[in-house]
PDB file of C-alpha atoms in Angstrom:
ATOM      1  CA  UNK A   1      46.492  -4.299  43.872  1.00 46.00           C
ATOM      2  CA  UNK A   2      49.437  -6.519  45.054  1.00 53.00           C
ATOM      3  CA  UNK A   3      52.651  -4.598  45.707  1.00 62.00           C
ATOM      4  CA  UNK A   4      55.880  -6.244  44.610  1.00 62.00           C
ATOM      5  CA  UNK A   5      56.563  -7.891  47.888  1.00 65.00           C
ATOM      6  CA  UNK A   6      53.070  -9.723  47.950  1.00 81.00           C
ATOM      7  CA  UNK A   7      53.656 -10.701  44.379  1.00 87.00           C
ATOM      8  CA  UNK A   8      56.908 -12.366  45.205  1.00 90.00           C
ATOM      9  CA  UNK A   9      55.544 -14.123  48.063  1.00 91.00           C
ATOM     10  CA  UNK A  10      52.507 -15.437  46.184  1.00 91.00           C
ATOM     11  CA  UNK A  11      54.903 -16.756  43.614  1.00 93.00           C
ATOM     12  CA  UNK A  12      57.360 -18.342  45.919  1.00 94.00           C
ATOM     13  CA  UNK A  13      54.069 -19.909  47.712  1.00 95.00           C
ATOM     14  CA  UNK A  14      53.166 -21.402  44.371  1.00 94.00           C
ATOM     15  CA  UNK A  15      56.453 -22.866  43.776  1.00 95.00           C
ATOM     16  CA  UNK A  16      56.125 -24.631  47.234  1.00 96.00           C
ATOM     17  CA  UNK A  17      52.692 -25.739  46.382  1.00 96.00           C
ATOM     18  CA  UNK A  18      53.861 -27.566  43.174  1.00 95.00           C
ATOM     19  CA  UNK A  19      56.486 -29.420  45.329  1.00 95.00           C
ATOM     20  CA  UNK A  20      54.076 -30.355  47.834  1.00 96.00           C
ATOM     21  CA  UNK A  21      51.615 -31.590  45.394  1.00 95.00           C
ATOM     22  CA  UNK A  22      53.747 -33.565  43.447  1.00 92.00           C
ATOM     23  CA  UNK A  23      53.984 -37.324  43.893  1.00 90.00           C
ATOM     24  CA  UNK A  24      56.065 -38.216  46.856  1.00 92.00           C
ATOM     25  CA  UNK A  25      55.062 -35.076  48.678  1.00 94.00           C
ATOM     26  CA  UNK A  26      51.709 -34.962  50.115  1.00 95.00           C
ATOM     27  CA  UNK A  27      50.821 -37.811  47.913  1.00 94.00           C
ATOM     28  CA  UNK A  28      52.672 -40.979  48.633  1.00 92.00           C
ATOM     29  CA  UNK A  29      54.680 -42.433  45.570  1.00 92.00           C
ATOM     30  CA  UNK A  30      53.285 -45.965  46.585  1.00 91.00           C
ATOM     31  CA  UNK A  31      49.828 -46.544  45.141  1.00 89.00           C
ATOM     32  CA  UNK A  32      49.381 -48.925  47.788  1.00 89.00           C
ATOM     33  CA  UNK A  33      49.353 -46.125  50.349  1.00 90.00           C
ATOM     34  CA  UNK A  34      46.853 -43.968  48.782  1.00 91.00           C
ATOM     35  CA  UNK A  35      43.260 -44.037  49.663  1.00 88.00           C
ATOM     36  CA  UNK A  36      40.924 -46.179  47.353  1.00 86.00           C
ATOM     37  CA  UNK A  37      37.836 -44.528  45.834  1.00 85.00           C
ATOM     38  CA  UNK A  38      34.643 -44.587  48.258  1.00 86.00           C
ATOM     39  CA  UNK A  39      31.557 -43.040  48.616  1.00 87.00           C
ATOM     40  CA  UNK A  40      32.997 -40.352  50.978  1.00 89.00           C
ATOM     41  CA  UNK A  41      36.323 -38.456  50.843  1.00 92.00           C
ATOM     42  CA  UNK A  42      38.375 -38.905  54.219  1.00 91.00           C
ATOM     43  CA  UNK A  43      41.336 -37.044  55.504  1.00 91.00           C
ATOM     44  CA  UNK A  44      44.601 -38.483  54.296  1.00 92.00           C
ATOM     45  CA  UNK A  45      46.309 -41.290  56.111  1.00 91.00           C
ATOM     46  CA  UNK A  46      49.437 -39.484  55.974  1.00 93.00           C
ATOM     47  CA  UNK A  47      48.419 -36.308  57.553  1.00 94.00           C
ATOM     48  CA  UNK A  48      50.249 -36.783  60.705  1.00 94.00           C
ATOM     49  CA  UNK A  49      53.289 -36.746  58.940  1.00 95.00           C
ATOM     50  CA  UNK A  50      52.595 -33.285  56.902  1.00 96.00           C
ATOM     51  CA  UNK A  51      50.361 -31.573  59.609  1.00 96.00           C
ATOM     52  CA  UNK A  52      53.230 -29.835  61.539  1.00 96.00           C
ATOM     53  CA  UNK A  53      54.773 -28.282  58.566  1.00 96.00           C
ATOM     54  CA  UNK A  54      51.630 -27.104  56.711  1.00 96.00           C
ATOM     55  CA  UNK A  55      50.161 -25.559  59.891  1.00 96.00           C
ATOM     56  CA  UNK A  56      53.587 -23.977  60.514  1.00 96.00           C
ATOM     57  CA  UNK A  57      53.595 -22.392  57.057  1.00 96.00           C
ATOM     58  CA  UNK A  58      50.138 -21.409  57.517  1.00 95.00           C
ATOM     59  CA  UNK A  59      51.056 -19.473  60.678  1.00 95.00           C
ATOM     60  CA  UNK A  60      53.869 -17.636  59.056  1.00 94.00           C
ATOM     61  CA  UNK A  61      52.298 -16.956  55.592  1.00 94.00           C
ATOM     62  CA  UNK A  62      48.390 -16.290  56.010  1.00 93.00           C
ATOM     63  CA  UNK A  63      47.851 -16.607  52.232  1.00 94.00           C
ATOM     64  CA  UNK A  64      49.445 -20.238  52.092  1.00 96.00           C
ATOM     65  CA  UNK A  65      46.032 -22.003  52.850  1.00 95.00           C
ATOM     66  CA  UNK A  66      44.598 -20.253  49.871  1.00 94.00           C
ATOM     67  CA  UNK A  67      47.339 -21.055  47.646  1.00 95.00           C
ATOM     68  CA  UNK A  68      47.431 -24.746  48.602  1.00 96.00           C
ATOM     69  CA  UNK A  69      43.643 -25.439  48.263  1.00 95.00           C
ATOM     70  CA  UNK A  70      43.565 -23.711  45.209  1.00 93.00           C
ATOM     71  CA  UNK A  71      46.467 -25.937  43.620  1.00 94.00           C
ATOM     72  CA  UNK A  72      44.605 -29.148  44.584  1.00 94.00           C
ATOM     73  CA  UNK A  73      41.355 -27.914  43.362  1.00 92.00           C
ATOM     74  CA  UNK A  74      42.835 -26.966  39.955  1.00 90.00           C
ATOM     75  CA  UNK A  75      44.573 -30.389  39.418  1.00 91.00           C
ATOM     76  CA  UNK A  76      41.002 -32.145  40.461  1.00 89.00           C
ATOM     77  CA  UNK A  77      39.464 -30.370  37.565  1.00 85.00           C
ATOM     78  CA  UNK A  78      42.406 -31.112  35.162  1.00 84.00           C
ATOM     79  CA  UNK A  79      41.739 -33.707  32.406  1.00 78.00           C
ATOM     80  CA  UNK A  80      44.040 -36.866  32.868  1.00 77.00           C
ATOM     81  CA  UNK A  81      46.183 -37.917  35.710  1.00 81.00           C
ATOM     82  CA  UNK A  82      45.663 -41.252  38.001  1.00 87.00           C
ATOM     83  CA  UNK A  83      42.589 -41.284  39.775  1.00 89.00           C
ATOM     84  CA  UNK A  84      44.534 -42.477  42.760  1.00 91.00           C
ATOM     85  CA  UNK A  85      46.715 -39.378  42.822  1.00 93.00           C
ATOM     86  CA  UNK A  86      43.621 -37.049  42.662  1.00 93.00           C
ATOM     87  CA  UNK A  87      41.803 -39.206  45.535  1.00 93.00           C
ATOM     88  CA  UNK A  88      44.695 -38.492  47.658  1.00 94.00           C
ATOM     89  CA  UNK A  89      44.621 -34.831  47.045  1.00 95.00           C
ATOM     90  CA  UNK A  90      41.011 -34.663  47.520  1.00 94.00           C
ATOM     91  CA  UNK A  91      41.680 -35.840  51.040  1.00 95.00           C
ATOM     92  CA  UNK A  92      43.618 -32.786  51.740  1.00 96.00           C
ATOM     93  CA  UNK A  93      40.838 -30.821  50.812  1.00 96.00           C
ATOM     94  CA  UNK A  94      38.840 -32.440  53.724  1.00 95.00           C
ATOM     95  CA  UNK A  95      41.977 -31.789  56.117  1.00 96.00           C
ATOM     96  CA  UNK A  96      42.044 -28.382  55.289  1.00 96.00           C
ATOM     97  CA  UNK A  97      38.429 -27.697  55.809  1.00 94.00           C
ATOM     98  CA  UNK A  98      38.716 -29.478  59.247  1.00 93.00           C
ATOM     99  CA  UNK A  99      42.249 -27.706  60.126  1.00 95.00           C
ATOM    100  CA  UNK A 100      41.723 -24.071  58.686  1.00 94.00           C
ATOM    101  CA  UNK A 101      38.138 -23.604  59.528  1.00 90.00           C
ATOM    102  CA  UNK A 102      38.544 -20.089  60.342  1.00 91.00           C
ATOM    103  CA  UNK A 103      40.066 -19.324  57.068  1.00 92.00           C
ATOM    104  CA  UNK A 104      37.065 -18.120  54.593  1.00 91.00           C
ATOM    105  CA  UNK A 105      38.695 -19.834  51.938  1.00 90.00           C
ATOM    106  CA  UNK A 106      38.800 -23.095  53.483  1.00 93.00           C
ATOM    107  CA  UNK A 107      35.402 -23.401  55.099  1.00 92.00           C
ATOM    108  CA  UNK A 108      32.951 -25.585  53.112  1.00 92.00           C
ATOM    109  CA  UNK A 109      31.281 -22.872  51.319  1.00 92.00           C
ATOM    110  CA  UNK A 110      34.449 -21.318  50.539  1.00 91.00           C
ATOM    111  CA  UNK A 111      35.940 -24.465  48.999  1.00 92.00           C
ATOM    112  CA  UNK A 112      32.531 -24.958  47.086  1.00 91.00           C
ATOM    113  CA  UNK A 113      32.732 -21.585  45.638  1.00 89.00           C
ATOM    114  CA  UNK A 114      36.386 -22.006  44.539  1.00 87.00           C
ATOM    115  CA  UNK A 115      35.652 -25.408  42.971  1.00 86.00           C
ATOM    116  CA  UNK A 116      32.544 -24.306  41.273  1.00 84.00           C
ATOM    117  CA  UNK A 117      34.420 -21.240  39.744  1.00 81.00           C
ATOM    118  CA  UNK A 118      37.027 -23.706  38.328  1.00 81.00           C
ATOM    119  CA  UNK A 119      34.383 -26.082  36.993  1.00 78.00           C
ATOM    120  CA  UNK A 120      33.210 -23.040  35.041  1.00 67.00           C
ATOM    121  CA  UNK A 121      36.351 -22.724  33.486  1.00 63.00           C
ATOM    122  CA  UNK A 122      37.408 -26.296  32.828  1.00 60.00           C
ATOM    123  CA  UNK A 123      36.180 -29.610  31.394  1.00 54.00           C
ATOM    124  CA  UNK A 124      36.293 -31.239  34.670  1.00 55.00           C
ATOM    125  CA  UNK A 125      38.019 -34.261  33.694  1.00 60.00           C
ATOM    126  CA  UNK A 126      36.768 -37.592  32.671  1.00 68.00           C
ATOM    127  CA  UNK A 127      34.014 -39.603  34.255  1.00 76.00           C
ATOM    128  CA  UNK A 128      35.856 -40.938  37.184  1.00 80.00           C
ATOM    129  CA  UNK A 129      37.242 -37.487  37.777  1.00 81.00           C
ATOM    130  CA  UNK A 130      33.605 -35.922  37.567  1.00 81.00           C
ATOM    131  CA  UNK A 131      32.251 -38.622  40.134  1.00 85.00           C
ATOM    132  CA  UNK A 132      35.279 -37.883  42.550  1.00 88.00           C
ATOM    133  CA  UNK A 133      34.512 -34.232  42.375  1.00 87.00           C
ATOM    134  CA  UNK A 134      30.614 -34.914  42.938  1.00 87.00           C
ATOM    135  CA  UNK A 135      31.815 -36.922  46.192  1.00 90.00           C
ATOM    136  CA  UNK A 136      33.979 -34.263  47.257  1.00 91.00           C
ATOM    137  CA  UNK A 137      31.103 -31.818  47.047  1.00 91.00           C
ATOM    138  CA  UNK A 138      28.824 -34.185  48.720  1.00 90.00           C
ATOM    139  CA  UNK A 139      31.278 -34.743  51.534  1.00 91.00           C
ATOM    140  CA  UNK A 140      31.784 -30.897  52.047  1.00 91.00           C
ATOM    141  CA  UNK A 141      28.041 -30.114  52.203  1.00 91.00           C
ATOM    142  CA  UNK A 142      26.881 -33.121  54.346  1.00 88.00           C
ATOM    143  CA  UNK A 143      26.491 -31.074  57.516  1.00 88.00           C
ATOM    144  CA  UNK A 144      24.853 -28.098  55.721  1.00 88.00           C
ATOM    145  CA  UNK A 145      21.476 -28.877  54.066  1.00 88.00           C
ATOM    146  CA  UNK A 146      21.425 -25.432  52.536  1.00 90.00           C
ATOM    147  CA  UNK A 147      24.599 -25.380  50.884  1.00 88.00           C
ATOM    148  CA  UNK A 148      24.044 -28.775  49.712  1.00 86.00           C
ATOM    149  CA  UNK A 149      21.043 -27.768  47.810  1.00 88.00           C
ATOM    150  CA  UNK A 150      22.778 -24.702  46.259  1.00 84.00           C
ATOM    151  CA  UNK A 151      25.712 -26.961  45.330  1.00 85.00           C
ATOM    152  CA  UNK A 152      23.297 -29.320  43.495  1.00 83.00           C
ATOM    153  CA  UNK A 153      21.520 -26.512  41.294  1.00 81.00           C
ATOM    154  CA  UNK A 154      25.054 -25.205  40.465  1.00 79.00           C
ATOM    155  CA  UNK A 155      26.406 -28.680  39.497  1.00 78.00           C
ATOM    156  CA  UNK A 156      23.205 -29.186  37.117  1.00 77.00           C
ATOM    157  CA  UNK A 157      23.763 -25.668  35.585  1.00 71.00           C
ATOM    158  CA  UNK A 158      27.705 -26.391  35.071  1.00 69.00           C
ATOM    159  CA  UNK A 159      26.948 -29.963  33.661  1.00 68.00           C
ATOM    160  CA  UNK A 160      24.381 -28.552  31.245  1.00 66.00           C
ATOM    161  CA  UNK A 161      26.809 -26.011  30.200  1.00 60.00           C
ATOM    162  CA  UNK A 162      29.750 -28.620  29.550  1.00 58.00           C
ATOM    163  CA  UNK A 163      27.171 -30.699  27.588  1.00 63.00           C
ATOM    164  CA  UNK A 164      26.165 -28.135  25.397  1.00 57.00           C
ATOM    165  CA  UNK A 165      29.982 -27.278  24.725  1.00 56.00           C
ATOM    166  CA  UNK A 166      30.711 -30.889  24.040  1.00 58.00           C
ATOM    167  CA  UNK A 167      27.890 -31.221  21.450  1.00 61.00           C
ATOM    168  CA  UNK A 168      29.120 -28.153  19.913  1.00 63.00           C
ATOM    169  CA  UNK A 169      32.783 -29.469  19.629  1.00 62.00           C
ATOM    170  CA  UNK A 170      31.517 -32.854  18.017  1.00 62.00           C
ATOM    171  CA  UNK A 171      29.250 -30.934  15.481  1.00 66.00           C
ATOM    172  CA  UNK A 172      32.178 -28.696  14.692  1.00 71.00           C
ATOM    173  CA  UNK A 173      34.433 -31.853  14.273  1.00 73.00           C
ATOM    174  CA  UNK A 174      31.879 -33.509  11.890  1.00 73.00           C
ATOM    175  CA  UNK A 175      31.578 -30.246   9.753  1.00 73.00           C
ATOM    176  CA  UNK A 176      35.281 -30.642   9.240  1.00 79.00           C
ATOM    177  CA  UNK A 177      35.348 -34.135   8.428  1.00 80.00           C
ATOM    178  CA  UNK A 178      32.437 -33.683   5.886  1.00 78.00           C
ATOM    179  CA  UNK A 179      34.295 -30.821   4.250  1.00 80.00           C
ATOM    180  CA  UNK A 180      37.460 -32.681   3.866  1.00 82.00           C
ATOM    181  CA  UNK A 181      35.335 -35.792   2.373  1.00 80.00           C
ATOM    182  CA  UNK A 182      33.939 -33.138   0.002  1.00 79.00           C
ATOM    183  CA  UNK A 183      37.362 -31.903  -1.133  1.00 80.00           C
ATOM    184  CA  UNK A 184      38.506 -35.541  -1.625  1.00 80.00           C
ATOM    185  CA  UNK A 185      35.552 -36.543  -3.768  1.00 81.00           C
ATOM    186  CA  UNK A 186      36.016 -33.286  -5.917  1.00 78.00           C
ATOM    187  CA  UNK A 187      39.716 -34.042  -6.469  1.00 79.00           C
ATOM    188  CA  UNK A 188      38.804 -37.882  -7.340  1.00 77.00           C
ATOM    189  CA  UNK A 189      36.403 -36.281  -9.891  1.00 77.00           C
ATOM    190  CA  UNK A 190      38.959 -34.014 -11.399  1.00 75.00           C
ATOM    191  CA  UNK A 191      41.322 -36.797 -11.792  1.00 75.00           C
ATOM    192  CA  UNK A 192      38.863 -39.031 -13.877  1.00 75.00           C
ATOM    193  CA  UNK A 193      37.813 -36.243 -15.984  1.00 74.00           C
ATOM    194  CA  UNK A 194      41.366 -35.094 -16.918  1.00 68.00           C
ATOM    195  CA  UNK A 195      42.859 -38.474 -17.211  1.00 65.00           C
ATOM    196  CA  UNK A 196      40.019 -40.737 -18.361  1.00 59.00           C
ATOM    197  CA  UNK A 197      41.062 -43.178 -15.788  1.00 50.00           C
ATOM    198  CA  UNK A 198      39.686 -44.237 -12.633  1.00 48.00           C
ATOM    199  CA  UNK A 199      41.584 -44.982  -9.440  1.00 47.00           C
ATOM    200  CA  UNK A 200      41.201 -48.676 -10.104  1.00 51.00           C
ATOM    201  CA  UNK A 201      43.566 -48.445 -13.060  1.00 50.00           C
ATOM    202  CA  UNK A 202      46.498 -47.155 -10.882  1.00 47.00           C
ATOM    203  CA  UNK A 203      49.139 -49.818 -10.736  1.00 48.00           C
ATOM    204  CA  UNK A 204      51.101 -50.432  -7.472  1.00 44.00           C
ATOM    205  CA  UNK A 205      54.960 -50.850  -7.667  1.00 47.00           C
ATOM    206  CA  UNK A 206      56.597 -53.416  -5.710  1.00 45.00           C
ATOM    207  CA  UNK A 207      57.647 -50.852  -3.184  1.00 46.00           C
ATOM    208  CA  UNK A 208      53.908 -50.028  -2.555  1.00 44.00           C
ATOM    209  CA  UNK A 209      54.103 -46.763  -4.182  1.00 44.00           C
ATOM    210  CA  UNK A 210      51.473 -45.632  -6.468  1.00 48.00           C
ATOM    211  CA  UNK A 211      52.668 -44.821  -9.924  1.00 47.00           C
ATOM    212  CA  UNK A 212      50.808 -41.622 -11.003  1.00 48.00           C
ATOM    213  CA  UNK A 213      52.251 -41.018 -14.467  1.00 49.00           C
ATOM    214  CA  UNK A 214      49.485 -40.574 -16.750  1.00 51.00           C
ATOM    215  CA  UNK A 215      47.088 -40.012 -14.216  1.00 52.00           C
ATOM    216  CA  UNK A 216      47.761 -36.674 -12.684  1.00 53.00           C
ATOM    217  CA  UNK A 217      48.134 -34.032 -15.485  1.00 57.00           C
ATOM    218  CA  UNK A 218      51.013 -31.420 -15.043  1.00 55.00           C
ATOM    219  CA  UNK A 219      48.747 -28.703 -15.354  1.00 60.00           C
ATOM    220  CA  UNK A 220      46.349 -29.751 -12.544  1.00 61.00           C
ATOM    221  CA  UNK A 221      45.719 -26.822 -10.110  1.00 65.00           C
ATOM    222  CA  UNK A 222      46.250 -28.285  -6.869  1.00 65.00           C
ATOM    223  CA  UNK A 223      46.750 -24.954  -4.945  1.00 68.00           C
ATOM    224  CA  UNK A 224      49.603 -22.962  -3.887  1.00 73.00           C
ATOM    225  CA  UNK A 225      52.442 -24.354  -1.834  1.00 69.00           C
ATOM    226  CA  UNK A 226      52.148 -27.897  -3.611  1.00 74.00           C
ATOM    227  CA  UNK A 227      54.186 -29.610  -6.273  1.00 72.00           C
ATOM    228  CA  UNK A 228      53.208 -32.546  -8.353  1.00 71.00           C
ATOM    229  CA  UNK A 229      56.126 -34.945  -8.561  1.00 71.00           C
ATOM    230  CA  UNK A 230      56.666 -37.975 -10.921  1.00 71.00           C
ATOM    231  CA  UNK A 231      58.319 -41.301 -10.377  1.00 72.00           C
ATOM    232  CA  UNK A 232      61.694 -40.073 -11.923  1.00 75.00           C
ATOM    233  CA  UNK A 233      62.017 -36.772  -9.717  1.00 73.00           C
ATOM    234  CA  UNK A 234      60.502 -38.396  -6.568  1.00 74.00           C
ATOM    235  CA  UNK A 235      63.094 -39.078  -3.703  1.00 74.00           C
ATOM    236  CA  UNK A 236      62.302 -40.297  -0.156  1.00 74.00           C
ATOM    237  CA  UNK A 237      63.098 -37.713   2.335  1.00 73.00           C
ATOM    238  CA  UNK A 238      63.205 -38.666   6.230  1.00 73.00           C
ATOM    239  CA  UNK A 239      61.021 -36.276   8.412  1.00 76.00           C
ATOM    240  CA  UNK A 240      63.097 -33.378   9.909  1.00 70.00           C
ATOM    241  CA  UNK A 241      65.805 -33.375   7.018  1.00 69.00           C
ATOM    242  CA  UNK A 242      65.714 -30.459   4.587  1.00 66.00           C
ATOM    243  CA  UNK A 243      65.670 -31.144   0.758  1.00 62.00           C
ATOM    244  CA  UNK A 244      66.151 -29.000  -2.070  1.00 65.00           C
ATOM    245  CA  UNK A 245      64.409 -29.868  -5.337  1.00 60.00           C
ATOM    246  CA  UNK A 246      64.607 -28.289  -8.743  1.00 58.00           C
ATOM    247  CA  UNK A 247      61.400 -29.260  -9.598  1.00 51.00           C
ATOM    248  CA  UNK A 248      59.116 -26.014 -10.371  1.00 51.00           C
TER     249      UNK A 248
END
């Protein structure tokens, strides 16, 4: 369990990493200075500028490398963001593996483990993001056939799990749409029964509002929290403006 001092240092390092990982830090503001997508992730072109500071921080704060790579991998697994920005960050993962090879969290095996843990709890971004992650994993495991084989098996399991989750989400969304369509059909049937008029008989005023007088009966049960209004007591009210009505 972390004591108060360790907790404060972790918080401070996380704040520092947020600044370093923002645009204008380890990632250049100009997209022209960022690496372009390729079939292999390379160390960042601006590493000479930042290496002295990063190695100095690691020598005085042993947990700094872990916080930095954790922050980078978390961003790579997030949905959204510029792909050039993520490619630049991926280059710093390769730099960390080359620079802090004695740190267990920065070895290829340690980085693959951290990335797999994050992929198991995140969507892994869009198609471009997932392609980048695969290329990063391939780069990290290129010199270790055993680790490469294990990584492929893990990626297949994670992709199968993600695909099942997406299918379930799509199925749930379709069920919601079907239920809403059923409610609309029911309401339209009720209107026709009670008024004896179809929706085609509704007149449209010059302002474009439908005149529902004579079509919506006053005794229609529309559920709690709703009130039927007629043209006489309807008043437009901008969003965010509170309006009190005397209609019961």
